[in-house]
């Protein structure tokens, strides 16, 4: 996601009414039960409650998501052991900043999203089918699902009990699901394509974003739940099949490959897309409108397909046509593009920010109709995310600096060579503000609150960490670190400590003492090679 002029930091909001726990972010305004659950998920270890054991959700580790621990377990058997009594899956995976993001007790192997689109800003019928497997014996489980009118939920074609608690849809199957068991959940509902929420940081409005003749999606950071029921955390990914029905003359586009465009007897059209590779819920894209598809070829024959509102094709062509050049430039620094295709989705909207939807970046029309330097910065930023943030997913929300910092760093580096300011001048300006950013928003790898996630320190402030690393180890070693990072963790989940360890290995020296104050300190360390800063 690309920003240039973020808003002022929001005030810190803690958990009120619980003595000694006022520093926990992100819980204000949640229902009582949800706040209690979120609180439990932020604690470490186990707490005895009424003869049961409550275990916290577990963050993913390494190259695949670790199952979140169950909610309440009988004391006679440990979590996940053979023969353990069925118990509820946790309502979140325990991310300290957004404790109810994701869900415990199962992993998703595929989403199938069916949308019967009718008209702009008009509700329509939808269904989501989730293929999953249980990582514990489940008596019930949660889905992240907000708003929308729920019709039915089945588990393996049998009606299931449901309860809605804030943004959690609690599903109780007719019979428990055994540990290791595969199961299928189908949720039918009426989707509301006007549903949006607002954040006080760079993102602003997110969720469904209406256009004059359809919609685009902006699910980041956790807005996918307004669009479909999901296991919504950036570390949790699954392939997606899209089945989108549109009126005649209206097109649909989504992540990945167009499998089929099939006219129906009633004149409507069914569009089938396959994401081809697992995708995080926040990076799902599904757009509907009167699009023109513009096809070209990138390096090594890579298919490039832009989706452009008809009246914007000519006005955006000059900058869109630079994508093959951008791809080639980034491949020289980061290695082969990590997906099977790419494209730019031009948003006919006043949306102030772009989004790195996997293999299909959403770029507002205004970003493609102004100054070339600014346009290329936006385009390179979102394209860089395909390596850093999309292919290499962050493990927890505090690792966001790895995604936004890399995108901003390469955006600045490209701009320096193509008519923009030098990266040194941009980083010096960031350095002069860094102490204030740290005070207001937290250090790059330690956001003070969930509300501070998409603030300036996660962009230029995080790019500054990479710049300092390059100044410390030299350009050659830095390039080795970067290529190793996106190669080793391609298609995997990684976090800050993984980056520090890999950088140390590639550099042949322990970089933890150098990087730790840059990533976590209250004050900005001296910049190597720049004693005058």
Short mmCIF file of C-alpha atoms in Angstrom, two decimals:
data_model
loop_
_atom_site.label_atom_id
_atom_site.label_comp_id
_atom_site.label_asym_id
_atom_site.label_seq_id
_atom_site.Cartn_x
_atom_site.Cartn_y
_atom_site.Cartn_z
CA UNK A 1 0.00 0.00 0.00
CA UNK A 2 1.35 3.41 -1.03
CA UNK A 3 0.94 6.72 0.78
CA UNK A 4 2.49 10.15 0.49
CA UNK A 5 0.70 12.32 3.04
CA UNK A 6 -0.44 10.30 6.07
CA UNK A 7 -2.69 11.77 8.69
CA UNK A 8 -1.67 12.67 12.21
CA UNK A 9 -1.37 9.77 14.67
CA UNK A 10 -4.51 8.76 16.48
CA UNK A 11 -4.60 8.94 20.26
CA UNK A 12 -3.69 5.79 22.14
CA UNK A 13 -6.73 3.77 23.21
CA UNK A 14 -6.32 1.09 25.84
CA UNK A 15 -8.64 -1.42 27.50
CA UNK A 16 -10.68 0.55 30.00
CA UNK A 17 -12.15 -0.81 33.18
CA UNK A 18 -9.57 -3.58 33.70
CA UNK A 19 -7.04 -2.62 36.36
CA UNK A 20 -3.43 -2.90 35.24
CA UNK A 21 -4.27 -3.70 31.60
CA UNK A 22 -4.77 -0.21 30.18
CA UNK A 23 -1.91 -0.65 27.72
CA UNK A 24 -3.56 -3.28 25.57
CA UNK A 25 -4.47 -1.75 22.17
CA UNK A 26 -7.28 -2.42 19.81
CA UNK A 27 -10.00 -3.61 22.24
CA UNK A 28 -12.06 -0.47 22.72
CA UNK A 29 -15.60 -0.73 21.44
CA UNK A 30 -15.67 -4.54 21.15
CA UNK A 31 -18.53 -6.53 22.72
CA UNK A 32 -17.92 -7.70 26.29
CA UNK A 33 -17.37 -11.37 25.35
CA UNK A 34 -15.09 -10.39 22.50
CA UNK A 35 -13.03 -8.11 24.75
CA UNK A 36 -12.60 -10.92 27.25
CA UNK A 37 -11.50 -13.30 24.52
CA UNK A 38 -9.16 -10.73 23.01
CA UNK A 39 -7.66 -10.15 26.43
CA UNK A 40 -7.04 -13.87 26.90
CA UNK A 41 -5.37 -14.02 23.53
CA UNK A 42 -2.90 -11.34 24.52
CA UNK A 43 -1.75 -13.17 27.61
CA UNK A 44 1.02 -15.74 27.51
CA UNK A 45 0.88 -19.22 28.94
CA UNK A 46 -2.24 -20.85 30.34
CA UNK A 47 -4.78 -19.66 32.88
CA UNK A 48 -7.03 -22.02 34.84
CA UNK A 49 -10.71 -21.15 34.66
CA UNK A 50 -13.29 -23.30 36.38
CA UNK A 51 -11.30 -26.51 36.13
CA UNK A 52 -10.46 -25.97 32.45
CA UNK A 53 -7.29 -24.68 30.84
CA UNK A 54 -7.36 -21.66 28.55
CA UNK A 55 -4.47 -21.52 26.11
CA UNK A 56 -3.64 -18.52 24.00
CA UNK A 57 -3.72 -18.52 20.22
CA UNK A 58 -0.35 -19.16 18.59
CA UNK A 59 1.16 -16.97 15.92
CA UNK A 60 2.38 -18.70 12.78
CA UNK A 61 6.02 -19.69 12.83
CA UNK A 62 8.36 -20.44 9.96
CA UNK A 63 7.09 -21.22 6.51
CA UNK A 64 3.57 -22.28 7.36
CA UNK A 65 0.87 -21.22 9.81
CA UNK A 66 1.03 -22.94 13.17
CA UNK A 67 -2.43 -23.92 14.41
CA UNK A 68 -3.87 -21.60 16.99
CA UNK A 69 -4.38 -23.34 20.31
CA UNK A 70 -7.88 -24.30 21.41
CA UNK A 71 -10.03 -22.08 23.52
CA UNK A 72 -10.94 -24.30 26.53
CA UNK A 73 -9.60 -27.79 27.03
CA UNK A 74 -10.22 -30.52 29.55
CA UNK A 75 -7.28 -30.82 31.92
CA UNK A 76 -7.00 -34.56 31.23
CA UNK A 77 -5.46 -34.14 27.77
CA UNK A 78 -3.07 -31.56 26.31
CA UNK A 79 -4.05 -29.43 23.33
CA UNK A 80 -3.98 -31.29 20.06
CA UNK A 81 -3.16 -34.69 21.57
CA UNK A 82 -4.84 -37.80 20.16
CA UNK A 83 -8.08 -38.44 22.01
CA UNK A 84 -8.45 -34.89 23.28
CA UNK A 85 -12.05 -33.95 23.95
CA UNK A 86 -13.62 -31.68 21.30
CA UNK A 87 -13.28 -28.04 22.28
CA UNK A 88 -13.83 -24.60 20.71
CA UNK A 89 -11.28 -23.23 18.29
CA UNK A 90 -9.78 -19.92 19.41
CA UNK A 91 -11.48 -16.79 18.00
CA UNK A 92 -8.09 -15.31 17.03
CA UNK A 93 -4.52 -16.44 16.50
CA UNK A 94 -3.17 -14.11 19.16
CA UNK A 95 -1.55 -11.29 17.22
CA UNK A 96 -0.82 -8.70 19.94
CA UNK A 97 -2.03 -5.78 17.79
CA UNK A 98 -5.19 -7.40 16.39
CA UNK A 99 -5.87 -10.37 18.69
CA UNK A 100 -9.10 -11.46 16.97
CA UNK A 101 -7.63 -11.58 13.46
CA UNK A 102 -7.62 -15.13 12.16
CA UNK A 103 -9.07 -18.13 13.99
CA UNK A 104 -7.76 -21.20 15.75
CA UNK A 105 -8.44 -24.90 15.41
CA UNK A 106 -8.33 -25.31 11.65
CA UNK A 107 -6.49 -24.41 8.47
CA UNK A 108 -8.13 -23.41 5.18
CA UNK A 109 -7.13 -25.25 2.00
CA UNK A 110 -9.36 -23.28 -0.41
CA UNK A 111 -12.00 -20.58 -0.58
CA UNK A 112 -14.66 -20.59 -3.29
CA UNK A 113 -16.39 -17.21 -3.52
CA UNK A 114 -19.64 -17.00 -5.50
CA UNK A 115 -21.00 -13.49 -6.11
CA UNK A 116 -24.25 -12.89 -8.04
CA UNK A 117 -23.57 -9.22 -8.80
CA UNK A 118 -26.54 -7.09 -9.84
CA UNK A 119 -25.84 -3.34 -9.91
CA UNK A 120 -23.67 -0.70 -8.21
CA UNK A 121 -24.47 -0.11 -4.54
CA UNK A 122 -27.10 -2.84 -4.67
CA UNK A 123 -27.14 -5.83 -2.37
CA UNK A 124 -26.76 -9.23 -3.99
CA UNK A 125 -26.72 -12.91 -3.10
CA UNK A 126 -23.39 -14.52 -2.30
CA UNK A 127 -21.92 -17.69 -0.88
CA UNK A 128 -18.52 -18.73 0.42
CA UNK A 129 -17.42 -22.34 0.51
CA UNK A 130 -14.43 -23.07 2.74
CA UNK A 131 -12.48 -26.31 2.49
CA UNK A 132 -10.56 -26.82 5.71
CA UNK A 133 -8.93 -29.33 8.02
CA UNK A 134 -9.10 -29.42 11.81
CA UNK A 135 -5.89 -28.98 13.78
CA UNK A 136 -7.70 -30.06 16.96
CA UNK A 137 -10.92 -31.86 17.79
CA UNK A 138 -13.46 -29.08 17.27
CA UNK A 139 -16.74 -28.61 19.09
CA UNK A 140 -17.12 -25.25 17.36
CA UNK A 141 -15.02 -22.72 15.45
CA UNK A 142 -15.05 -19.09 14.39
CA UNK A 143 -14.97 -17.28 11.07
CA UNK A 144 -14.12 -13.60 10.67
CA UNK A 145 -17.33 -12.15 9.21
CA UNK A 146 -18.76 -8.65 9.66
CA UNK A 147 -22.05 -7.18 8.55
CA UNK A 148 -23.97 -8.70 5.62
CA UNK A 149 -27.23 -10.59 6.12
CA UNK A 150 -26.55 -14.20 7.06
CA UNK A 151 -28.86 -16.84 5.57
CA UNK A 152 -27.44 -20.27 6.30
CA UNK A 153 -24.33 -22.15 7.37
CA UNK A 154 -23.68 -25.83 6.73
CA UNK A 155 -20.78 -28.04 7.70
CA UNK A 156 -20.41 -31.01 5.35
CA UNK A 157 -23.88 -30.20 3.98
CA UNK A 158 -25.53 -30.44 7.41
CA UNK A 159 -27.05 -27.27 8.94
CA UNK A 160 -24.89 -25.84 11.71
CA UNK A 161 -25.69 -23.61 14.65
CA UNK A 162 -24.43 -20.02 14.48
CA UNK A 163 -23.92 -17.06 16.77
CA UNK A 164 -22.69 -13.63 15.71
CA UNK A 165 -20.49 -11.85 18.22
CA UNK A 166 -19.19 -8.60 16.80
CA UNK A 167 -17.00 -9.54 13.84
CA UNK A 168 -16.93 -13.22 14.82
CA UNK A 169 -19.27 -15.80 13.30
CA UNK A 170 -19.28 -18.73 15.74
CA UNK A 171 -20.19 -22.00 14.00
CA UNK A 172 -21.28 -25.10 15.92
CA UNK A 173 -21.43 -28.18 13.65
CA UNK A 174 -24.08 -30.83 14.20
CA UNK A 175 -21.35 -33.18 15.43
CA UNK A 176 -17.76 -32.47 16.50
CA UNK A 177 -15.00 -32.49 13.91
CA UNK A 178 -12.14 -34.87 14.75
CA UNK A 179 -8.56 -33.67 14.84
CA UNK A 180 -7.09 -33.98 11.34
CA UNK A 181 -10.53 -34.26 9.78
CA UNK A 182 -11.30 -32.49 6.51
CA UNK A 183 -14.54 -30.53 6.45
CA UNK A 184 -16.41 -28.09 4.22
CA UNK A 185 -18.24 -25.00 5.41
CA UNK A 186 -20.75 -23.21 3.19
CA UNK A 187 -22.05 -19.79 4.18
CA UNK A 188 -24.83 -18.11 2.22
CA UNK A 189 -25.59 -14.43 2.73
CA UNK A 190 -26.70 -11.18 1.14
CA UNK A 191 -23.61 -9.10 0.46
CA UNK A 192 -23.68 -5.35 0.94
CA UNK A 193 -21.28 -3.68 -1.54
CA UNK A 194 -21.59 -0.34 0.25
CA UNK A 195 -20.09 -1.65 3.49
CA UNK A 196 -16.94 0.22 4.47
CA UNK A 197 -15.07 1.21 7.60
CA UNK A 198 -12.68 4.02 8.35
CA UNK A 199 -9.24 4.13 9.90
CA UNK A 200 -7.41 7.20 11.16
CA UNK A 201 -4.14 6.31 9.41
CA UNK A 202 -3.01 6.22 5.79
CA UNK A 203 -5.63 3.70 4.72
CA UNK A 204 -8.71 5.76 5.46
CA UNK A 205 -11.78 3.94 4.08
CA UNK A 206 -11.52 0.21 3.42
CA UNK A 207 -13.74 -2.74 2.51
CA UNK A 208 -16.01 -2.43 -0.54
CA UNK A 209 -15.14 0.63 -2.66
CA UNK A 210 -17.95 1.57 -5.08
CA UNK A 211 -17.19 2.84 -8.60
CA UNK A 212 -19.61 4.42 -11.07
CA UNK A 213 -20.44 1.06 -12.67
CA UNK A 214 -19.33 -1.51 -10.12
CA UNK A 215 -16.82 -1.97 -7.35
CA UNK A 216 -13.23 -2.62 -6.39
CA UNK A 217 -12.03 -4.11 -3.09
CA UNK A 218 -9.76 -2.64 -0.45
CA UNK A 219 -9.57 -5.34 2.25
CA UNK A 220 -6.34 -4.19 3.96
CA UNK A 221 -5.76 -4.56 6.84
CA UNK A 222 -8.65 -6.72 8.06
CA UNK A 223 -11.56 -5.68 5.87
CA UNK A 224 -11.97 -8.99 4.04
CA UNK A 225 -14.52 -9.98 6.70
CA UNK A 226 -16.86 -7.33 5.22
CA UNK A 227 -16.69 -9.15 1.88
CA UNK A 228 -16.61 -12.86 2.72
CA UNK A 229 -16.24 -15.08 5.82
CA UNK A 230 -12.54 -15.80 6.22
CA UNK A 231 -9.59 -16.78 8.36
CA UNK A 232 -8.24 -13.27 8.11
CA UNK A 233 -4.64 -12.64 9.13
CA UNK A 234 -1.76 -11.73 6.77
CA UNK A 235 0.12 -14.91 7.71
CA UNK A 236 -2.80 -17.18 6.76
CA UNK A 237 -3.15 -17.90 3.05
CA UNK A 238 -5.17 -20.21 0.83
CA UNK A 239 -6.00 -20.48 -2.88
CA UNK A 240 -9.22 -18.78 -3.99
CA UNK A 241 -11.68 -19.68 -6.72
CA UNK A 242 -13.94 -16.83 -7.82
CA UNK A 243 -17.36 -17.44 -9.44
CA UNK A 244 -18.70 -14.00 -10.36
CA UNK A 245 -21.94 -13.51 -12.27
CA UNK A 246 -22.45 -10.13 -13.95
CA UNK A 247 -25.03 -8.47 -16.18
CA UNK A 248 -24.27 -8.38 -19.92
CA UNK A 249 -21.73 -5.70 -20.83
CA UNK A 250 -20.17 -5.75 -17.37
CA UNK A 251 -16.86 -7.49 -16.70
CA UNK A 252 -15.29 -9.08 -13.64
CA UNK A 253 -11.63 -9.37 -12.74
CA UNK A 254 -9.90 -11.06 -9.81
CA UNK A 255 -6.54 -12.33 -8.62
CA UNK A 256 -4.83 -14.86 -10.86
CA UNK A 257 -5.98 -16.52 -14.08
CA UNK A 258 -9.24 -16.15 -15.96
CA UNK A 259 -10.32 -19.78 -16.25
CA UNK A 260 -13.57 -19.25 -18.13
CA UNK A 261 -16.01 -16.61 -19.30
CA UNK A 262 -19.33 -18.42 -19.82
CA UNK A 263 -22.50 -16.70 -21.12
CA UNK A 264 -25.66 -17.99 -19.46
CA UNK A 265 -29.08 -18.49 -21.09
CA UNK A 266 -30.51 -15.46 -19.26
CA UNK A 267 -27.85 -13.20 -20.82
CA UNK A 268 -25.76 -12.90 -17.67
CA UNK A 269 -22.12 -13.97 -17.69
CA UNK A 270 -20.25 -16.23 -15.28
CA UNK A 271 -16.58 -15.33 -14.79
CA UNK A 272 -14.36 -17.94 -13.17
CA UNK A 273 -10.94 -16.98 -11.81
CA UNK A 274 -8.32 -19.03 -9.99
CA UNK A 275 -5.78 -17.28 -7.76
CA UNK A 276 -3.27 -20.02 -8.77
CA UNK A 277 -1.30 -19.57 -5.56
CA UNK A 278 -2.36 -19.08 -1.93
CA UNK A 279 -3.34 -15.52 -1.09
CA UNK A 280 -3.95 -13.71 2.21
CA UNK A 281 -7.47 -12.39 2.71
CA UNK A 282 -6.22 -8.78 2.84
CA UNK A 283 -4.76 -9.19 -0.68
CA UNK A 284 -7.87 -10.63 -2.35
CA UNK A 285 -9.14 -8.53 -5.25
CA UNK A 286 -12.46 -8.80 -7.06
CA UNK A 287 -13.53 -5.89 -9.26
CA UNK A 288 -16.63 -5.43 -11.39
CA UNK A 289 -17.23 -2.77 -14.01
CA UNK A 290 -17.11 -1.90 -17.69
CA UNK A 291 -13.44 -2.81 -18.11
CA UNK A 292 -11.19 -2.96 -21.13
CA UNK A 293 -8.50 -5.63 -20.78
CA UNK A 294 -5.12 -4.51 -22.10
CA UNK A 295 -2.60 -7.31 -22.56
CA UNK A 296 1.17 -7.11 -22.94
CA UNK A 297 4.24 -9.14 -22.04
CA UNK A 298 6.81 -8.66 -19.32
CA UNK A 299 10.29 -10.16 -18.89
CA UNK A 300 10.65 -13.84 -19.86
CA UNK A 301 7.21 -13.84 -21.47
CA UNK A 302 5.35 -12.99 -18.26
CA UNK A 303 1.67 -12.29 -19.07
CA UNK A 304 0.69 -8.73 -18.13
CA UNK A 305 -3.02 -7.89 -18.20
CA UNK A 306 -4.39 -4.54 -17.07
CA UNK A 307 -8.07 -4.02 -16.29
CA UNK A 308 -9.03 -0.43 -17.15
CA UNK A 309 -12.40 1.37 -17.14
CA UNK A 310 -13.21 2.10 -20.78
CA UNK A 311 -12.94 5.86 -20.52
CA UNK A 312 -9.53 5.70 -18.84
CA UNK A 313 -7.60 3.49 -21.27
CA UNK A 314 -5.88 6.26 -23.20
CA UNK A 315 -5.40 8.58 -20.24
CA UNK A 316 -3.51 5.93 -18.23
CA UNK A 317 -1.64 4.19 -21.04
CA UNK A 318 1.62 6.13 -20.80
CA UNK A 319 2.36 5.03 -17.23
CA UNK A 320 0.76 1.58 -17.37
CA UNK A 321 2.94 0.72 -20.36
CA UNK A 322 6.02 1.08 -18.13
CA UNK A 323 5.20 -2.11 -16.19
CA UNK A 324 7.61 -4.35 -18.19
CA UNK A 325 10.41 -1.86 -17.47
CA UNK A 326 9.52 -1.82 -13.77
CA UNK A 327 9.48 -5.61 -13.66
CA UNK A 328 12.89 -5.85 -15.31
CA UNK A 329 14.37 -3.25 -12.95
CA UNK A 330 13.11 -5.05 -9.84
CA UNK A 331 14.13 -8.48 -11.10
CA UNK A 332 17.71 -7.21 -11.37
CA UNK A 333 17.62 -6.44 -7.64
CA UNK A 334 15.25 -8.99 -6.15
CA UNK A 335 15.31 -11.91 -8.54
CA UNK A 336 12.52 -13.45 -10.64
CA UNK A 337 9.00 -12.11 -10.25
CA UNK A 338 7.31 -14.57 -7.84
CA UNK A 339 3.89 -15.07 -9.49
CA UNK A 340 2.62 -16.36 -12.84
CA UNK A 341 1.14 -13.11 -14.12
CA UNK A 342 0.72 -9.45 -13.22
CA UNK A 343 -1.50 -6.53 -14.02
CA UNK A 344 -2.71 -3.11 -12.92
CA UNK A 345 -6.34 -2.63 -11.99
CA UNK A 346 -7.22 1.03 -12.54
CA UNK A 347 -9.71 2.17 -9.92
CA UNK A 348 -12.33 4.63 -11.16
CA UNK A 349 -12.53 6.06 -7.68
CA UNK A 350 -11.20 8.85 -5.51
CA UNK A 351 -9.64 6.27 -3.21
CA UNK A 352 -6.50 8.03 -1.89
CA UNK A 353 -4.24 4.95 -1.73
CA UNK A 354 -3.20 2.05 -3.92
CA UNK A 355 -3.15 -1.60 -2.84
CA UNK A 356 -0.81 -4.49 -3.63
CA UNK A 357 -3.56 -7.03 -4.38
CA UNK A 358 -1.70 -10.24 -5.22
CA UNK A 359 -0.78 -10.35 -8.95
CA UNK A 360 -3.22 -7.46 -9.62
CA UNK A 361 -2.31 -4.13 -8.04
CA UNK A 362 -5.14 -1.66 -7.50
CA UNK A 363 -4.05 1.85 -8.53
CA UNK A 364 -6.48 4.81 -8.37
CA UNK A 365 -6.96 6.67 -11.64
CA UNK A 366 -5.55 9.89 -10.17
CA UNK A 367 -2.20 8.21 -9.56
CA UNK A 368 -1.90 7.52 -13.29
CA UNK A 369 -2.94 10.90 -14.67
CA UNK A 370 -0.48 13.29 -13.06
CA UNK A 371 3.26 13.67 -12.72
CA UNK A 372 5.37 10.81 -14.11
CA UNK A 373 7.75 10.67 -11.14
CA UNK A 374 4.87 10.32 -8.69
CA UNK A 375 3.08 7.80 -10.90
CA UNK A 376 6.15 5.60 -11.20
CA UNK A 377 6.76 5.76 -7.47
CA UNK A 378 3.27 4.39 -6.88
CA UNK A 379 3.57 1.70 -9.55
CA UNK A 380 6.99 0.50 -8.38
CA UNK A 381 5.85 0.56 -4.76
CA UNK A 382 2.92 -1.80 -5.38
CA UNK A 383 4.98 -3.99 -7.69
CA UNK A 384 7.71 -4.36 -5.04
CA UNK A 385 5.06 -5.65 -2.66
CA UNK A 386 4.59 -8.68 -4.91
CA UNK A 387 7.98 -9.83 -3.60
CA UNK A 388 7.82 -8.28 -0.11
CA UNK A 389 4.44 -8.65 1.58
CA UNK A 390 2.67 -10.85 -0.97
CA UNK A 391 5.13 -13.65 -1.76
CA UNK A 392 7.03 -13.22 1.52
CA UNK A 393 4.15 -12.77 3.95
CA UNK A 394 4.56 -11.12 7.35
CA UNK A 395 4.19 -13.32 10.42
CA UNK A 396 2.51 -10.76 12.63
CA UNK A 397 1.26 -7.21 12.20
CA UNK A 398 4.30 -5.70 13.93
CA UNK A 399 6.36 -7.11 11.02
CA UNK A 400 4.57 -4.73 8.63
CA UNK A 401 7.78 -2.69 8.34
CA UNK A 402 9.24 -5.54 6.26
CA UNK A 403 6.47 -5.10 3.71
CA UNK A 404 6.02 -1.32 3.59
CA UNK A 405 9.70 -0.53 4.25
CA UNK A 406 10.87 -2.61 1.29
CA UNK A 407 8.23 -1.13 -1.00
CA UNK A 408 9.15 2.42 -0.02
CA UNK A 409 12.91 1.75 -0.25
CA UNK A 410 12.78 0.41 -3.83
CA UNK A 411 10.27 3.05 -4.84
CA UNK A 412 12.76 5.70 -3.69
CA UNK A 413 15.72 3.92 -5.27
CA UNK A 414 13.92 3.67 -8.62
CA UNK A 415 12.78 7.29 -8.46
CA UNK A 416 16.34 8.49 -7.87
CA UNK A 417 17.39 7.00 -11.21
CA UNK A 418 14.29 8.23 -13.06
CA UNK A 419 13.97 11.93 -12.36
CA UNK A 420 13.04 11.98 -8.69
CA UNK A 421 14.88 13.11 -5.57
CA UNK A 422 17.97 11.21 -4.50
CA UNK A 423 17.40 8.46 -1.98
CA UNK A 424 20.00 10.10 0.26
CA UNK A 425 18.01 13.34 0.45
CA UNK A 426 14.77 11.45 1.06
CA UNK A 427 16.36 9.37 3.81
CA UNK A 428 17.96 12.40 5.43
CA UNK A 429 14.54 14.05 5.59
CA UNK A 430 13.14 10.89 7.17
CA UNK A 431 16.05 10.74 9.60
CA UNK A 432 15.30 14.25 10.83
CA UNK A 433 11.72 13.24 11.68
CA UNK A 434 12.41 9.75 12.92
CA UNK A 435 12.63 10.48 16.65
CA UNK A 436 9.24 12.18 16.53
CA UNK A 437 7.73 9.30 14.58
CA UNK A 438 9.09 6.83 17.11
CA UNK A 439 7.61 8.87 19.94
CA UNK A 440 4.20 9.20 18.31
CA UNK A 441 3.82 5.90 16.45
CA UNK A 442 6.35 3.48 17.92
CA UNK A 443 9.57 2.13 16.47
CA UNK A 444 9.44 0.56 12.97
CA UNK A 445 9.03 -3.01 14.27
CA UNK A 446 7.07 -2.09 17.39
CA UNK A 447 3.90 -0.10 16.64
CA UNK A 448 2.47 1.47 19.77
CA UNK A 449 -1.09 0.49 18.90
CA UNK A 450 -3.06 -1.10 16.09
CA UNK A 451 -4.14 2.43 15.11
CA UNK A 452 -0.48 3.31 14.46
CA UNK A 453 0.11 0.49 11.97
CA UNK A 454 -0.07 2.45 8.73
CA UNK A 455 1.67 5.61 9.89
CA UNK A 456 4.70 7.25 8.31
CA UNK A 457 7.24 5.37 10.40
CA UNK A 458 6.12 2.14 8.69
CA UNK A 459 6.94 3.72 5.29
CA UNK A 460 9.85 6.17 5.09
CA UNK A 461 10.79 5.29 8.66
CA UNK A 462 11.13 1.61 7.78
CA UNK A 463 12.88 2.33 4.49
CA UNK A 464 15.37 4.25 6.61
CA UNK A 465 16.22 1.01 8.47
CA UNK A 466 17.06 -0.65 5.16
CA UNK A 467 19.07 2.37 4.08
CA UNK A 468 21.04 2.24 7.36
CA UNK A 469 21.69 -1.45 6.80
CA UNK A 470 23.00 -0.74 3.30
CA UNK A 471 25.26 1.99 4.65
CA UNK A 472 26.51 -0.42 7.32
CA UNK A 473 27.31 -3.46 5.14
CA UNK A 474 27.86 -1.88 1.71
CA UNK A 475 25.79 -2.14 -1.47
CA UNK A 476 27.13 -5.53 -2.57
CA UNK A 477 26.36 -7.27 0.72
CA UNK A 478 23.02 -5.48 0.99
CA UNK A 479 21.98 -6.77 -2.44
CA UNK A 480 22.99 -10.28 -1.35
CA UNK A 481 20.80 -9.94 1.75
CA UNK A 482 17.82 -8.74 -0.23
CA UNK A 483 17.96 -11.44 -2.89
CA UNK A 484 18.46 -14.09 -0.21
CA UNK A 485 15.46 -12.76 1.72
CA UNK A 486 12.93 -12.97 -1.09
CA UNK A 487 14.40 -16.24 -2.38
CA UNK A 488 14.57 -18.16 0.90
CA UNK A 489 11.11 -17.09 2.03
CA UNK A 490 9.33 -17.07 -1.34
CA UNK A 491 5.79 -18.33 -0.77
CA UNK A 492 6.39 -18.48 2.97
CA UNK A 493 5.78 -16.56 6.18
CA UNK A 494 8.63 -14.66 7.85
CA UNK A 495 9.13 -12.05 10.53
CA UNK A 496 11.58 -9.53 11.87
CA UNK A 497 13.85 -11.99 13.65
CA UNK A 498 14.03 -14.10 10.48
CA UNK A 499 15.25 -11.03 8.61
CA UNK A 500 17.86 -10.19 11.25
CA UNK A 501 19.16 -13.77 11.23
CA UNK A 502 19.29 -13.96 7.44
CA UNK A 503 21.01 -10.57 7.15
CA UNK A 504 23.62 -11.68 9.68
CA UNK A 505 24.25 -14.91 7.82
CA UNK A 506 24.54 -13.20 4.44
CA UNK A 507 26.81 -10.47 5.84
CA UNK A 508 29.02 -12.89 7.75
CA UNK A 509 28.61 -10.92 10.99
CA UNK A 510 26.09 -10.66 13.79
CA UNK A 511 23.87 -7.72 12.84
CA UNK A 512 21.48 -8.06 15.78
CA UNK A 513 23.31 -5.46 17.91
CA UNK A 514 23.13 -3.02 14.98
CA UNK A 515 19.54 -3.66 13.84
CA UNK A 516 17.85 -3.98 17.24
CA UNK A 517 18.00 -0.27 18.18
CA UNK A 518 16.99 0.69 14.66
CA UNK A 519 13.96 -1.57 14.82
CA UNK A 520 12.92 -1.23 18.46
CA UNK A 521 14.72 1.69 20.11
CA UNK A 522 13.12 4.83 21.49
CA UNK A 523 15.72 7.01 19.75
CA UNK A 524 17.09 6.87 16.21
CA UNK A 525 20.68 5.55 16.18
CA UNK A 526 23.51 7.36 14.36
CA UNK A 527 23.48 6.82 10.61
CA UNK A 528 26.58 4.91 9.43
CA UNK A 529 28.74 7.00 7.13
CA UNK A 530 26.81 10.21 7.86
CA UNK A 531 28.18 11.78 11.06
CA UNK A 532 26.68 15.13 10.03
CA UNK A 533 23.07 13.79 10.18
#
